[in-house]
Amino acid sequence: MMLGVLALLLLLSACAGTRKAEIPQDSTPTLEQMRQAVLDFARASDAGDALEMARAAAARRPFDVLARDASFLTSSAMFEKARQRAAGDSELLGQIARLERTDSPLGGLMGGAQSSLLRRFAERSVPFVVVEDGLVLREPDSGALPATPSDCGAQGFGPSSSRVLKVGAKSSLVLCGDVRAGRTLFVYAEGGLDVRLVLRVFDLGTAERICAENQPNPICKWPRPAKATRAVVEIGNPGRADVSVTLIAHQ
């Protein structure tokens, strides 16, 4: 009887350990939660709610390691804006300070250490290369493929988890990259709180449009393609000024 109970406890312990080990490998919510923190911050800022701004900053903190450019909103910049909004309110400033000192609640979900998050992005990223620059911006509902197989031909790809791109006014950049079968592809473009971007993803082999978004900080997903192929990613800037965009692609 005791041996049976012990065996059951060992089995339950092994199952619990397996579930815990799988959490850091499941990257599904990562980019979506990163963007959500920015959206929550923007809404709180519009509402004049300094405490909610600080909470959004805390949620954003695990992703600071991905910052490559000023266009990427870091938690420190968000906390500073929250303090500015709370100026003169000592109680509120104290609450913000406590949030800034406290580890983000996303820490466990993201695998703990920031270096671990960055390493996963580096290991699982899809290599992309710019193949065309200064294109006329297409409408997001257009089905036209913005590149041909020859554009993505025999060019060498360098691995990259994130990169900063300059996208000219009323133009777009096109990038191509390999996509593995059975793994969801995530593509995220961030240009700031109020910078509207057009993000489109195509299957180069079939010319099928996989995703199209037209909003600040767009994100596209390609859930588990059935076979390996190549993706075409178009980042469009409909605005009247050049923008700096942080692009993150990983699979």
XYZ file of N, CA and C in Angstrom:
753
model
N 0.838 -1.209 0.000
C 0.000 0.000 0.000
C 0.871 1.257 0.000
N 1.853 1.263 0.903
C 2.740 2.419 0.980
C 3.527 2.599 -0.310
N 3.934 1.459 -0.893
C 4.679 1.553 -2.158
C 3.800 2.147 -3.256
N 2.498 1.785 -3.224
C 1.577 2.323 -4.230
C 1.413 3.823 -4.079
N 1.245 4.272 -2.816
C 1.109 5.712 -2.567
C 2.363 6.457 -2.978
N 3.535 5.878 -2.658
C 4.797 6.511 -3.020
C 4.940 6.619 -4.528
N 4.550 5.555 -5.230
C 4.633 5.579 -6.691
C 3.729 6.664 -7.262
N 2.510 6.798 -6.678
C 1.576 7.826 -7.146
C 2.135 9.223 -6.917
N 2.733 9.442 -5.729
C 3.323 10.747 -5.434
C 4.462 11.067 -6.378
N 5.291 10.075 -6.681
C 6.404 10.289 -7.615
C 5.885 10.624 -9.002
N 4.801 9.945 -9.409
C 4.222 10.222 -10.726
C 3.666 11.630 -10.796
N 2.931 12.037 -9.734
C 2.381 13.398 -9.716
C 3.490 14.433 -9.718
N 4.550 14.161 -8.963
C 5.676 15.087 -8.912
C 6.329 15.214 -10.269
N 6.466 14.093 -10.975
C 7.082 14.125 -12.314
C 6.224 14.915 -13.276
N 4.889 14.739 -13.187
C 3.993 15.479 -14.071
C 4.068 16.974 -13.799
N 4.093 17.338 -12.505
C 4.183 18.758 -12.144
C 5.478 19.342 -12.642
N 6.569 18.561 -12.526
C 7.857 19.052 -13.005
C 7.860 19.240 -14.496
N 7.171 18.335 -15.221
C 7.097 18.455 -16.674
C 6.347 19.714 -17.068
N 5.218 19.966 -16.396
C 4.460 21.170 -16.729
C 5.280 22.422 -16.477
N 6.014 22.450 -15.400
C 6.819 23.622 -15.069
C 7.907 23.840 -16.107
N 8.492 22.742 -16.590
C 9.572 22.858 -17.564
C 9.050 23.339 -18.908
N 7.772 23.058 -19.197
C 7.239 23.414 -20.508
C 6.882 24.897 -20.595
N 6.656 25.544 -19.449
C 6.182 26.930 -19.485
C 7.138 27.859 -20.220
N 8.471 27.857 -19.923
C 9.345 28.773 -20.621
C 9.444 28.507 -22.114
N 9.162 27.271 -22.551
C 9.294 26.946 -23.960
C 8.075 27.374 -24.756
N 6.949 27.630 -24.102
C 5.739 28.035 -24.798
C 5.774 29.543 -25.003
N 6.166 29.973 -26.199
C 6.379 31.392 -26.454
C 5.120 32.083 -26.962
N 3.979 31.359 -27.029
C 2.780 31.896 -27.653
C 2.395 33.276 -27.136
N 2.364 33.530 -25.818
C 1.887 34.836 -25.361
C 2.937 35.937 -25.362
N 4.174 35.623 -25.663
C 5.263 36.563 -25.418
C 5.084 37.904 -26.118
N 5.053 37.911 -27.443
C 4.953 39.171 -28.169
C 3.597 39.834 -27.946
N 2.563 39.039 -27.803
C 1.241 39.616 -27.572
C 1.191 40.347 -26.233
N 1.821 39.783 -25.216
C 1.837 40.445 -23.911
C 2.740 41.673 -23.931
N 3.799 41.617 -24.724
C 4.671 42.775 -24.854
C 3.895 43.944 -25.476
N 3.146 43.647 -26.533
C 2.347 44.704 -27.153
C 1.233 45.167 -26.233
N 0.604 44.245 -25.512
C -0.509 44.603 -24.643
C -0.079 45.606 -23.586
N 1.153 45.460 -23.092
C 1.646 46.419 -22.094
C 1.698 47.827 -22.678
N 2.083 47.942 -23.952
C 2.129 49.254 -24.605
C 0.715 49.803 -24.796
N -0.211 48.944 -25.225
C -1.591 49.394 -25.422
C -2.218 49.844 -24.099
N -1.965 49.070 -23.034
C -2.492 49.447 -21.714
C -1.899 50.772 -21.251
N -0.614 50.959 -21.526
C 0.050 52.204 -21.134
C -0.551 53.393 -21.883
N -0.794 53.227 -23.173
C -1.362 54.318 -23.969
C -2.753 54.686 -23.469
N -3.565 53.678 -23.171
C -4.920 53.959 -22.671
C -4.867 54.654 -21.311
N -3.973 54.185 -20.435
C -3.856 54.802 -19.111
C -3.356 56.236 -19.225
N -2.448 56.470 -20.157
C -1.928 57.821 -20.362
C -3.031 58.760 -20.840
N -3.850 58.282 -21.786
C -4.963 59.096 -22.293
C -5.969 59.405 -21.183
N -6.113 58.449 -20.241
C -7.059 58.639 -19.141
C -6.457 59.410 -17.975
N -5.152 59.688 -18.039
C -4.501 60.408 -16.953
C -4.306 59.571 -15.703
N -4.240 58.240 -15.855
C -4.137 57.325 -14.717
C -2.675 56.920 -14.535
N -1.967 57.606 -13.653
C -0.535 57.372 -13.472
C -0.247 55.980 -12.917
N -1.120 55.485 -12.021
C -0.881 54.179 -11.416
C -1.000 53.063 -12.454
N -1.988 53.154 -13.333
C -2.130 52.146 -14.385
C -0.983 52.248 -15.390
N -0.492 53.449 -15.616
C 0.686 53.607 -16.470
C 1.868 52.848 -15.882
N 2.032 52.954 -14.556
C 3.138 52.268 -13.889
C 2.946 50.754 -13.914
N 1.707 50.292 -13.783
C 1.454 48.855 -13.858
C 1.791 48.311 -15.247
N 1.464 49.073 -16.259
C 1.822 48.667 -17.620
C 3.339 48.654 -17.788
N 4.015 49.609 -17.164
C 5.477 49.650 -17.226
C 6.076 48.409 -16.581
N 5.496 47.972 -15.462
C 5.993 46.769 -14.791
C 5.807 45.539 -15.668
N 4.687 45.485 -16.376
C 4.443 44.350 -17.268
C 5.383 44.357 -18.469
N 5.838 45.528 -18.841
C 6.721 45.666 -20.003
C 8.179 45.330 -19.668
N 8.543 45.411 -18.404
C 9.946 45.328 -17.998
C 10.686 44.078 -18.501
N 10.080 42.873 -18.508
C 10.844 41.703 -18.962
C 11.344 41.817 -20.398
N 10.760 42.732 -21.167
C 11.103 42.838 -22.575
C 12.138 43.924 -22.864
N 12.604 44.620 -21.836
C 13.583 45.686 -22.047
C 14.843 45.179 -22.726
N 15.178 43.906 -22.534
C 16.402 43.356 -23.128
C 16.327 43.328 -24.646
N 15.133 43.475 -25.217
C 14.989 43.442 -26.669
C 15.143 44.824 -27.293
N 15.293 45.860 -26.476
C 15.409 47.224 -26.992
C 16.676 47.380 -27.820
N 16.523 47.917 -29.007
C 17.661 48.192 -29.883
C 17.680 49.643 -30.349
N 16.594 50.380 -30.047
C 16.456 51.715 -30.602
C 15.478 52.494 -29.740
N 15.530 53.812 -29.866
C 14.645 54.665 -29.065
C 13.176 54.444 -29.396
N 12.882 53.843 -30.563
C 11.492 53.588 -30.914
C 10.882 52.505 -30.040
N 11.724 51.693 -29.405
C 11.239 50.618 -28.536
C 10.994 51.194 -27.149
N 9.768 51.143 -26.691
C 9.391 51.763 -25.427
C 9.849 50.890 -24.268
N 10.777 51.386 -23.474
C 11.286 50.627 -22.332
C 10.483 50.943 -21.081
N 10.571 50.049 -20.105
C 9.823 50.257 -18.868
C 10.326 51.486 -18.120
N 11.617 51.778 -18.202
C 12.141 52.949 -17.487
C 11.528 54.236 -18.038
N 11.383 54.312 -19.359
C 10.744 55.491 -19.949
C 9.271 55.562 -19.547
N 8.623 54.419 -19.456
C 7.217 54.384 -19.063
C 7.041 54.803 -17.607
N 7.917 54.309 -16.729
C 7.848 54.705 -15.323
C 8.082 56.212 -15.171
N 9.002 56.755 -15.953
C 9.286 58.188 -15.870
C 8.058 59.011 -16.271
N 7.362 58.576 -17.329
C 6.145 59.278 -17.741
C 5.059 59.157 -16.671
N 4.998 57.998 -16.007
C 4.020 57.828 -14.932
C 4.332 58.764 -13.772
N 5.618 58.917 -13.433
C 6.001 59.836 -12.350
C 5.663 61.278 -12.720
N 5.884 61.635 -13.969
C 5.542 62.987 -14.407
C 4.045 63.244 -14.263
N 3.237 62.231 -14.595
C 1.787 62.385 -14.493
C 1.344 62.475 -13.033
N 2.096 61.831 -12.132
C 1.734 61.818 -10.707
C 2.413 62.922 -9.912
N 3.096 63.814 -10.573
C 3.863 64.859 -9.888
C 3.004 65.597 -8.863
N 3.561 65.728 -7.634
C 2.858 66.441 -6.571
C 2.011 65.555 -5.682
N 1.803 64.295 -6.083
C 0.999 63.362 -5.284
C 1.958 62.355 -4.642
N 2.340 62.614 -3.398
C 3.365 61.801 -2.754
C 2.916 60.345 -2.577
N 1.645 60.140 -2.256
C 1.156 58.766 -2.076
C 1.226 57.984 -3.387
N 0.809 58.612 -4.459
C 0.832 57.966 -5.766
C 2.267 57.711 -6.233
N 3.154 58.661 -5.982
C 4.561 58.481 -6.345
C 5.171 57.319 -5.564
N 4.734 57.143 -4.315
C 5.209 56.018 -3.531
C 4.756 54.687 -4.105
N 3.503 54.624 -4.566
C 2.994 53.402 -5.178
C 3.753 53.073 -6.463
N 4.046 54.098 -7.229
C 4.795 53.891 -8.468
C 6.201 53.387 -8.156
N 6.820 53.956 -7.131
C 8.169 53.528 -6.748
C 8.175 52.065 -6.317
N 7.123 51.644 -5.601
C 7.054 50.242 -5.179
C 6.899 49.312 -6.382
N 6.095 49.727 -7.353
C 5.940 48.930 -8.568
C 7.265 48.829 -9.323
N 8.003 49.917 -9.338
C 9.270 49.928 -10.064
C 10.295 49.016 -9.390
N 10.204 48.872 -8.068
C 11.153 48.020 -7.338
C 10.752 46.548 -7.371
N 9.484 46.270 -7.674
C 8.968 44.905 -7.610
C 9.158 44.202 -8.941
N 9.504 42.928 -8.868
C 9.638 42.139 -10.086
C 8.304 42.072 -10.806
N 8.376 42.046 -12.152
C 7.159 41.969 -12.958
C 6.440 40.646 -12.724
N 5.105 40.660 -12.693
C 4.364 39.399 -12.547
C 4.550 38.469 -13.725
N 5.081 38.969 -14.844
C 5.308 38.114 -16.008
C 6.608 37.342 -15.898
N 7.411 37.636 -14.879
C 8.733 37.012 -14.801
C 8.690 35.503 -14.872
N 7.800 34.874 -14.090
C 7.724 33.422 -14.094
C 7.247 32.875 -15.416
N 6.253 33.514 -16.005
C 5.716 33.046 -17.273
C 6.744 33.129 -18.380
N 7.589 34.158 -18.319
C 8.573 34.331 -19.369
C 9.846 33.531 -19.124
N 9.860 32.742 -18.094
C 11.038 31.916 -17.873
C 11.999 32.513 -16.882
N 11.606 33.583 -16.187
C 12.463 34.115 -15.127
C 13.410 35.172 -15.621
N 14.656 34.832 -15.731
C 15.704 35.809 -16.017
C 15.518 36.424 -17.396
N 15.861 37.720 -17.493
C 15.753 38.395 -18.783
C 16.698 37.774 -19.806
N 17.864 37.317 -19.361
C 18.806 36.718 -20.295
C 18.224 35.472 -20.939
N 17.387 34.758 -20.186
C 16.736 33.568 -20.729
C 15.768 33.957 -21.838
N 15.010 35.041 -21.626
C 14.089 35.519 -22.649
C 14.838 35.890 -23.914
N 15.909 36.647 -23.762
C 16.679 37.070 -24.921
C 17.284 35.879 -25.639
N 17.745 34.895 -24.885
C 18.346 33.716 -25.497
C 17.318 32.945 -26.323
N 16.076 32.841 -25.793
C 15.051 32.121 -26.542
C 14.735 32.835 -27.842
N 14.700 34.175 -27.814
C 14.459 34.907 -29.049
C 15.590 34.655 -30.037
N 16.811 34.665 -29.557
C 17.960 34.464 -30.436
C 17.966 33.055 -31.031
N 17.600 32.058 -30.218
C 17.629 30.680 -30.690
C 16.498 30.372 -31.654
N 15.347 31.035 -31.471
C 14.169 30.651 -32.228
C 13.789 31.682 -33.286
N 14.646 32.661 -33.510
C 14.308 33.708 -34.471
C 14.387 33.191 -35.893
N 13.671 33.869 -36.778
C 13.718 33.569 -38.199
C 14.639 34.585 -38.851
N 15.637 34.156 -39.615
C 16.521 35.122 -40.252
C 15.813 35.859 -41.388
N 15.959 37.159 -41.414
C 15.350 37.974 -42.459
C 16.411 38.871 -43.095
N 16.181 39.275 -44.320
C 17.067 40.204 -44.996
C 16.213 41.169 -45.812
N 16.596 42.426 -45.821
C 15.877 43.404 -46.641
C 16.201 43.143 -48.099
N 15.161 43.018 -48.919
C 15.390 42.761 -50.341
C 14.932 43.912 -51.229
N 14.171 44.832 -50.681
C 13.706 45.952 -51.491
C 13.403 47.119 -50.572
N 13.660 48.328 -51.016
C 13.556 49.491 -50.147
C 12.813 50.597 -50.882
N 12.029 51.386 -50.150
C 11.391 52.551 -50.738
C 10.251 52.227 -51.671
N 9.534 51.148 -51.442
C 8.397 50.799 -52.281
C 7.244 51.762 -52.031
N 6.395 51.919 -53.024
C 5.162 52.662 -52.818
C 4.282 51.838 -51.887
N 3.740 52.470 -50.886
C 2.943 51.748 -49.898
C 1.666 51.214 -50.524
N 1.405 49.935 -50.320
C 0.180 49.328 -50.817
C -0.898 49.380 -49.741
N -2.134 49.333 -50.170
C -3.225 49.298 -49.210
C -3.192 47.969 -48.466
N -3.527 47.969 -47.160
C -3.440 46.723 -46.390
C -4.386 45.631 -46.876
N -5.448 46.013 -47.585
C -6.384 45.014 -48.085
C -5.997 44.487 -49.460
N -4.936 45.014 -50.015
C -4.490 44.547 -51.325
C -3.939 43.138 -51.203
N -4.261 42.288 -52.175
C -3.755 40.921 -52.149
C -2.442 40.762 -52.878
N -1.890 41.865 -53.403
C -0.697 41.771 -54.236
C 0.513 41.348 -53.417
N 1.253 40.373 -53.915
C 2.490 39.932 -53.277
C 3.562 40.986 -53.517
N 4.184 41.541 -52.482
C 5.141 42.635 -52.664
C 6.539 42.182 -53.057
N 6.739 40.912 -53.371
C 8.045 40.418 -53.801
C 7.838 39.160 -54.622
N 8.816 38.802 -55.411
C 8.758 37.604 -56.235
C 9.803 36.612 -55.744
N 9.709 35.338 -56.139
C 10.716 34.368 -55.708
C 12.139 34.790 -56.028
N 12.327 35.487 -57.137
C 13.687 35.913 -57.493
C 14.230 36.943 -56.509
N 13.337 37.751 -55.912
C 13.781 38.730 -54.917
C 14.390 38.052 -53.704
N 13.890 36.867 -53.389
C 14.349 36.146 -52.207
C 15.315 35.021 -52.574
N 15.792 34.996 -53.792
C 16.581 33.885 -54.316
C 17.747 33.423 -53.493
N 18.948 33.612 -53.981
C 20.126 32.995 -53.364
C 20.841 33.950 -52.420
N 20.118 34.832 -51.790
C 20.758 35.784 -50.886
C 21.051 35.123 -49.547
N 22.171 35.483 -48.963
C 22.529 34.903 -47.675
C 21.758 35.557 -46.544
N 21.260 34.766 -45.618
C 20.530 35.255 -44.461
C 21.435 35.250 -43.244
N 21.361 36.294 -42.434
C 22.069 36.320 -41.163
C 21.069 36.206 -40.034
N 21.299 35.336 -39.047
C 20.322 35.158 -37.970
C 20.184 36.436 -37.148
N 18.951 36.753 -36.769
C 18.698 37.956 -35.979
C 17.407 37.782 -35.206
N 17.426 38.108 -33.923
C 16.207 38.029 -33.125
C 15.400 39.313 -33.234
N 16.077 40.431 -33.392
C 15.384 41.697 -33.565
C 16.312 42.654 -34.288
N 15.729 43.588 -34.999
C 16.544 44.585 -35.688
C 15.759 45.876 -35.835
N 16.474 46.954 -36.047
C 15.855 48.259 -36.223
C 15.905 48.629 -37.699
N 14.772 49.053 -38.220
C 14.657 49.414 -39.630
C 14.162 50.851 -39.740
N 14.644 51.554 -40.726
C 14.151 52.897 -41.024
C 13.194 52.791 -42.202
N 11.954 53.201 -41.996
C 10.945 53.120 -43.042
C 10.553 54.538 -43.432
N 10.745 54.856 -44.695
C 10.479 56.203 -45.176
C 9.000 56.547 -45.180
N 8.719 57.853 -45.244
C 7.337 58.325 -45.280
C 6.627 57.771 -46.508
N 5.411 57.296 -46.301
C 4.564 56.774 -47.370
C 5.295 55.747 -48.233
N 6.037 54.883 -47.573
C 6.740 53.810 -48.280
C 6.783 52.588 -47.385
N 7.383 51.534 -47.901
C 7.447 50.317 -47.098
C 8.723 49.549 -47.373
N 9.071 48.686 -46.434
C 10.204 47.786 -46.572
C 9.687 46.369 -46.729
N 10.392 45.585 -47.536
C 10.029 44.189 -47.740
C 11.192 43.318 -47.305
N 10.884 42.279 -46.518
C 11.899 41.358 -46.044
C 11.448 39.933 -46.350
N 12.424 39.045 -46.551
C 12.125 37.643 -46.814
C 12.856 36.771 -45.811
N 12.261 35.640 -45.463
C 12.921 34.750 -44.517
C 12.365 33.347 -44.570
N 13.138 32.391 -44.099
C 12.727 30.988 -44.064
C 11.737 30.756 -42.933
N 10.773 29.893 -43.183
C 9.784 29.518 -42.185
C 9.806 27.998 -42.050
N 9.883 27.531 -40.813
C 9.912 26.100 -40.569
C 8.508 25.534 -40.441
N 8.356 24.272 -40.778
C 7.055 23.613 -40.688
C 6.706 23.331 -39.227
N 5.417 23.456 -38.911
C 4.932 23.045 -37.605
C 5.235 23.971 -36.451
N 5.817 25.139 -36.715
C 6.136 26.102 -35.652
C 5.474 27.440 -35.991
N 4.762 28.015 -35.048
C 4.082 29.281 -35.303
C 5.093 30.407 -35.474
N 4.919 31.169 -36.522
C 5.763 32.339 -36.783
C 5.093 33.579 -36.197
N 5.849 34.362 -35.431
C 5.379 35.627 -34.883
C 6.194 36.755 -35.493
N 5.527 37.775 -35.982
C 6.202 38.966 -36.507
C 5.581 40.182 -35.834
N 6.431 41.025 -35.259
C 5.961 42.184 -34.500
C 6.749 43.404 -34.936
N 6.059 44.522 -35.170
C 6.717 45.771 -35.567
C 6.291 46.876 -34.617
N 7.265 47.548 -34.019
C 6.972 48.614 -33.057
C 7.643 49.906 -33.488
N 6.840 50.950 -33.629
C 7.373 52.240 -34.027
C 7.049 53.347 -33.048
N 6.487 53.004 -31.897
C 6.123 54.013 -30.907
C 4.642 53.945 -30.582
N 4.224 54.779 -29.631
C 2.845 54.720 -29.148
C 1.826 55.119 -30.203
N 2.161 56.110 -31.006
C 1.165 56.676 -31.919
C 1.515 56.478 -33.390
N 2.483 55.630 -33.689
C 2.906 55.432 -35.073
C 2.121 54.270 -35.681
N 1.267 54.570 -36.622
C 0.490 53.519 -37.287
C 1.339 52.897 -38.387
N 1.375 51.572 -38.402
C 2.139 50.829 -39.389
C 1.232 49.819 -40.086
N 1.599 49.474 -41.305
C 0.946 48.386 -42.023
C 1.891 47.196 -42.001
N 1.427 46.066 -41.483
C 2.240 44.851 -41.439
C 1.504 43.755 -42.191
N 2.178 43.186 -43.173
C 1.580 42.095 -43.944
C 2.578 40.952 -44.046
N 2.065 39.723 -43.998
C 2.897 38.526 -44.134
C 2.293 37.648 -45.221
N 3.138 37.201 -46.155
C 2.721 36.352 -47.261
C 3.511 35.048 -47.248
N 2.891 34.000 -47.781
C 3.599 32.768 -48.107
C 4.158 32.953 -49.506
N 5.472 32.994 -49.641
C 6.082 33.264 -50.942
C 5.791 32.145 -51.936
N 5.685 30.912 -51.429
C 5.463 29.785 -52.332
C 4.093 29.801 -52.984
N 3.059 30.190 -52.234
C 1.688 30.164 -52.750
C 1.137 31.552 -53.056
N 1.858 32.601 -52.687
C 1.413 33.983 -52.836
C 0.181 34.277 -51.971
N -0.095 33.426 -50.995
C -1.231 33.632 -50.103
C -0.884 34.654 -49.025
N -1.801 35.580 -48.780
C -1.613 36.527 -47.693
C -2.012 35.856 -46.385
N -1.079 35.771 -45.467
C -1.310 35.093 -44.194
C -1.933 36.036 -43.179
N -1.509 37.295 -43.195
C -1.936 38.220 -42.151
C -1.771 39.648 -42.655
N -2.646 40.544 -42.193
C -2.511 41.973 -42.477
C -3.053 42.757 -41.292
N -2.256 43.704 -40.792
C -2.683 44.582 -39.704
C -2.306 46.014 -40.049
N -3.158 46.938 -39.655
C -2.929 48.356 -39.918
C -3.246 49.118 -38.639
N -2.228 49.306 -37.764
C -2.438 49.946 -36.467
C -1.074 50.183 -35.828
N -1.027 50.922 -34.719
C 0.249 51.032 -34.000
C 0.684 49.664 -33.476
N 1.957 49.384 -33.574
C 2.543 48.158 -33.034
C 1.810 46.893 -33.504
N 1.751 46.663 -34.810
C 1.025 45.485 -35.310
C 1.775 44.191 -35.043
N 1.014 43.109 -34.913
C 1.587 41.778 -34.727
C 0.869 40.808 -35.661
N 1.630 39.908 -36.275
C 1.066 38.889 -37.157
C 1.517 37.513 -36.687
N 0.633 36.526 -36.849
C 0.954 35.141 -36.513
C 0.670 34.255 -37.721
N 1.546 33.271 -37.903
C 1.331 32.237 -38.908
C 1.316 30.918 -38.158
N 0.127 30.410 -37.797
C 0.072 29.226 -36.935
C 0.525 27.952 -37.651
N 1.623 27.420 -37.239
C 2.107 26.097 -37.613
C 1.944 25.766 -39.095
N 2.678 26.416 -39.990
C 2.584 26.069 -41.413
C 2.850 24.586 -41.638
N 2.122 24.004 -42.587
C 2.196 22.560 -42.806
C 3.543 22.128 -43.361
N 4.194 22.998 -44.105
C 5.497 22.641 -44.662
C 6.415 23.849 -44.640
N 7.704 23.575 -44.703
C 8.686 24.664 -44.713
C 8.518 25.488 -45.982
N 8.665 26.799 -45.834
C 8.508 27.683 -46.984
C 9.279 28.961 -46.714
N 8.991 29.984 -47.494
C 9.566 31.302 -47.247
C 8.459 32.315 -47.042
N 8.711 33.234 -46.148
C 7.743 34.287 -45.860
C 8.226 35.601 -46.451
N 7.269 36.407 -46.862
C 7.534 37.790 -47.249
C 6.846 38.670 -46.221
N 7.596 39.572 -45.604
C 7.056 40.489 -44.609
C 7.165 41.905 -45.161
N 6.063 42.616 -45.164
C 6.050 44.008 -45.624
C 5.681 44.908 -44.450
N 6.531 45.894 -44.190
C 6.277 46.882 -43.152
C 6.057 48.221 -43.841
N 4.855 48.731 -43.757
C 4.526 49.973 -44.449
C 4.320 51.127 -43.485
N 4.734 52.288 -43.911
C 4.586 53.514 -43.123
C 3.695 54.486 -43.891
N 2.412 54.600 -43.531
C 1.518 55.509 -44.249
C 1.671 56.968 -43.822
N 2.506 57.230 -42.836
C 2.650 58.587 -42.308
C 3.475 59.502 -43.195
N 3.550 60.761 -42.784
C 4.261 61.778 -43.575
C 5.685 61.999 -43.098
N 6.140 61.204 -42.147
C 7.512 61.329 -41.638
C 8.156 59.945 -41.581
N 9.478 59.916 -41.761
C 10.212 58.660 -41.627
C 10.065 58.142 -40.201
N 10.067 56.825 -40.048
C 9.948 56.233 -38.718
C 11.014 55.170 -38.513
N 11.395 54.992 -37.261
C 12.307 53.928 -36.866
C 11.458 52.808 -36.275
N 11.600 51.611 -36.822
C 10.758 50.491 -36.442
C 11.628 49.350 -35.892
N 11.281 48.854 -34.724
C 11.901 47.646 -34.198
C 11.106 46.455 -34.684
N 11.755 45.595 -35.459
C 11.107 44.392 -35.985
C 11.601 43.173 -35.214
N 10.668 42.380 -34.725
C 11.010 41.127 -34.056
C 10.281 40.013 -34.780
N 11.012 39.007 -35.219
C 10.412 37.834 -35.857
C 10.986 36.606 -35.181
N 10.105 35.727 -34.733
C 10.633 34.493 -34.169
C 9.619 33.369 -34.315
N 10.149 32.160 -34.282
C 9.330 30.992 -34.561
C 9.678 29.892 -33.582
